[in-house]
Every structure is written in C-alpha cells, then in structure tokens.
Amino acid sequence: MARSRDMSAELDGVDVQAVSPKLGPTGRPARTFGEPEPLGSHGPARIIALCNQKGGVGKTTTTISVGAALADYGRRVLAIDFDPQGALSAGLGVQTHDVPNIYDLLLGTLKDPHEAIQQTATPGLDVIPANIDLSAAEVHLVNEVAREQILAGVLRKVKDEYDVILIDCQPSLGLLTVNALTASHGVLIPLECEFFALRGVALLIETIEKVKDRLNPAIQLDGILATMYDSRTLHSREVLERVVETFGDKVFETVIGRTIKFPDASVAAAPITQFAPEHAAAEAYRQLARELVFRGAVA
C-alpha cells in the first residue's frame, strides 16, 4: 500500500502536485504577490475610479481598504469621496460638514484643492470629503462648459504630489460618474458575487467605452474585483466562474470574502487593515494592493 501511495504521488519521476498546482477561487493557479519595492520619489499619480452603478457591492470598502494598504506600502494616496452619502469620509473618520469639500471644488467656489484635503489616521492616506451637498452638483453643472472635465481639472492641481488617486463613485452612471471616468487612467469594478450584480456590468463597460471614444482615450479597465464571495454557496461560486469566463485576465486573482468585520471596521471609522490586521479580509486587501502594483496599475 505504501508503494501504491508513492506511485500516486509520483508518475515517471514527475511530482503530480507540481503539474497540478492549487487553484484559487477564480479557478486559476493560486498566486501570491511579493511586497512592492519602496519608491524613490512620489508622483505623478495614476487616477483610478472605483465604479459600479449597483450599490452595496463594496466600492467604498475597497477604496478605504486598498488605499490604506497602499499607504502602508509607502505609497502616497489621495481618496476622493464622490458619493453624496459621504460613506468614504465617514469610514475614514474625517469631518464632512462645515469644511471645504469636493462639491466646493466642482462648483469653483473653492479654487485650491489643497484647502479641502484632510489627513486620515493612516499615514500617507489623505481624503477630499463629500456630504449631501454633492447631490446638487449634477443640476448645477449641467449647463457648464466642458462639464464632464471639471473633476479632471481639480485633480490636475494635486496629482504630482501623490502616487495614486482613488475616486469612490456613487452608484449611478450620471454626470458625476462620467466626470470620474473622464479624469481617470483606469477603472476598478468591485462586483458582488451575486447574479443581479453581474447583469449590470455590461452596461458599465459600455459606458466606459463611450467615455474612451468621446472624452478620455487613455482610460482602461484595470480589473474586476470579486467581492462578498462565499465559497460555501454554489451561487457565489457560479457567479465568479461566469465572471472569469466572460472577462478572463481582467478579473483580479484577489477575491474579497464576505465577513462581518467590514461593517465593524466602518463603525470604528478605520480601514480593515488597521481594525483587524490579522484577519483574512485585511490580508486580502493587502494582496489586492500588491496585485495592483504587479499589474502596473499603481507604481
């Protein structure tokens, strides 16, 4: 029997485990990404919009968590709260009312974005906050000249000071989201592992292509991030399999699992990497940060 087990583990001198590596949730060989090298200098920033017109898919959680992870790896990160709900600002524990914010910059009542930037408790991670006032921005901007390019003009004034700028978009494909896409070099799409979330991705990809054709030829899809994945359910596994079949290598190797730690971290107004640094969810976002560097999406 011992000889039989030896033969099952080895065939003609070839280690079966070497030719059959462990597979990750995406169905591809599991891969780890090394810690990125320190940067000799900072800037100019690569701007990434985190978009999905469906709410509750993990855009804000991803912006906070991967931003904090990149900052921990020595990158200078600026997060833009571009959702009137102000969840990003609240999740980072920064003031949102009676302070300069992204709405003031869009309307031009505030000219210098440095006056709106707030430091967070994470060294290297800054934020421009938003509040409910931003909900009126589309109405005020609709008659402006080059209204789709206003955010790009704002970020141009600070991009040389950061390595990456992350824009947390609202769950819609309106003028604010188009502004974010026009200002960005790349798009990261958080996608909940749920069937109805999958249905809307085609429309978002179409919107990105229109922006690429008409407003921002440089924009590209950096990747699709599977979120709220639960390996115990057939539904989650089937949705992730469908996403990989459709988008191939555009799907990140990193997959974010479902856990109560994320809402707990939000209540604590801290990134998951600080709230529960040893938790698998924190390691997943550190892995995503490393994968973004590996893919060239971040310096």
mmCIF file of C-alpha atoms in Angstrom, residues 23 34 67 153 170 189 271:
data_model
loop_
_atom_site.group_PDB
_atom_site.id
_atom_site.type_symbol
_atom_site.label_atom_id
_atom_site.label_comp_id
_atom_site.label_asym_id
_atom_site.label_seq_id
_atom_site.Cartn_x
_atom_site.Cartn_y
_atom_site.Cartn_z
ATOM 1 C CA LEU A 23 -6.308 26.578 -7.636
ATOM 2 C CA GLY A 34 5.507 39.988 -3.367
ATOM 3 C CA GLY A 67 -5.941 52.878 -0.144
ATOM 4 C CA GLY A 153 -9.141 69.998 -13.773
ATOM 5 C CA GLN A 170 -21.711 56.985 -6.406
ATOM 6 C CA ILE A 189 -15.036 47.492 -10.810
ATOM 7 C CA PRO A 271 -9.619 50.550 7.468
#
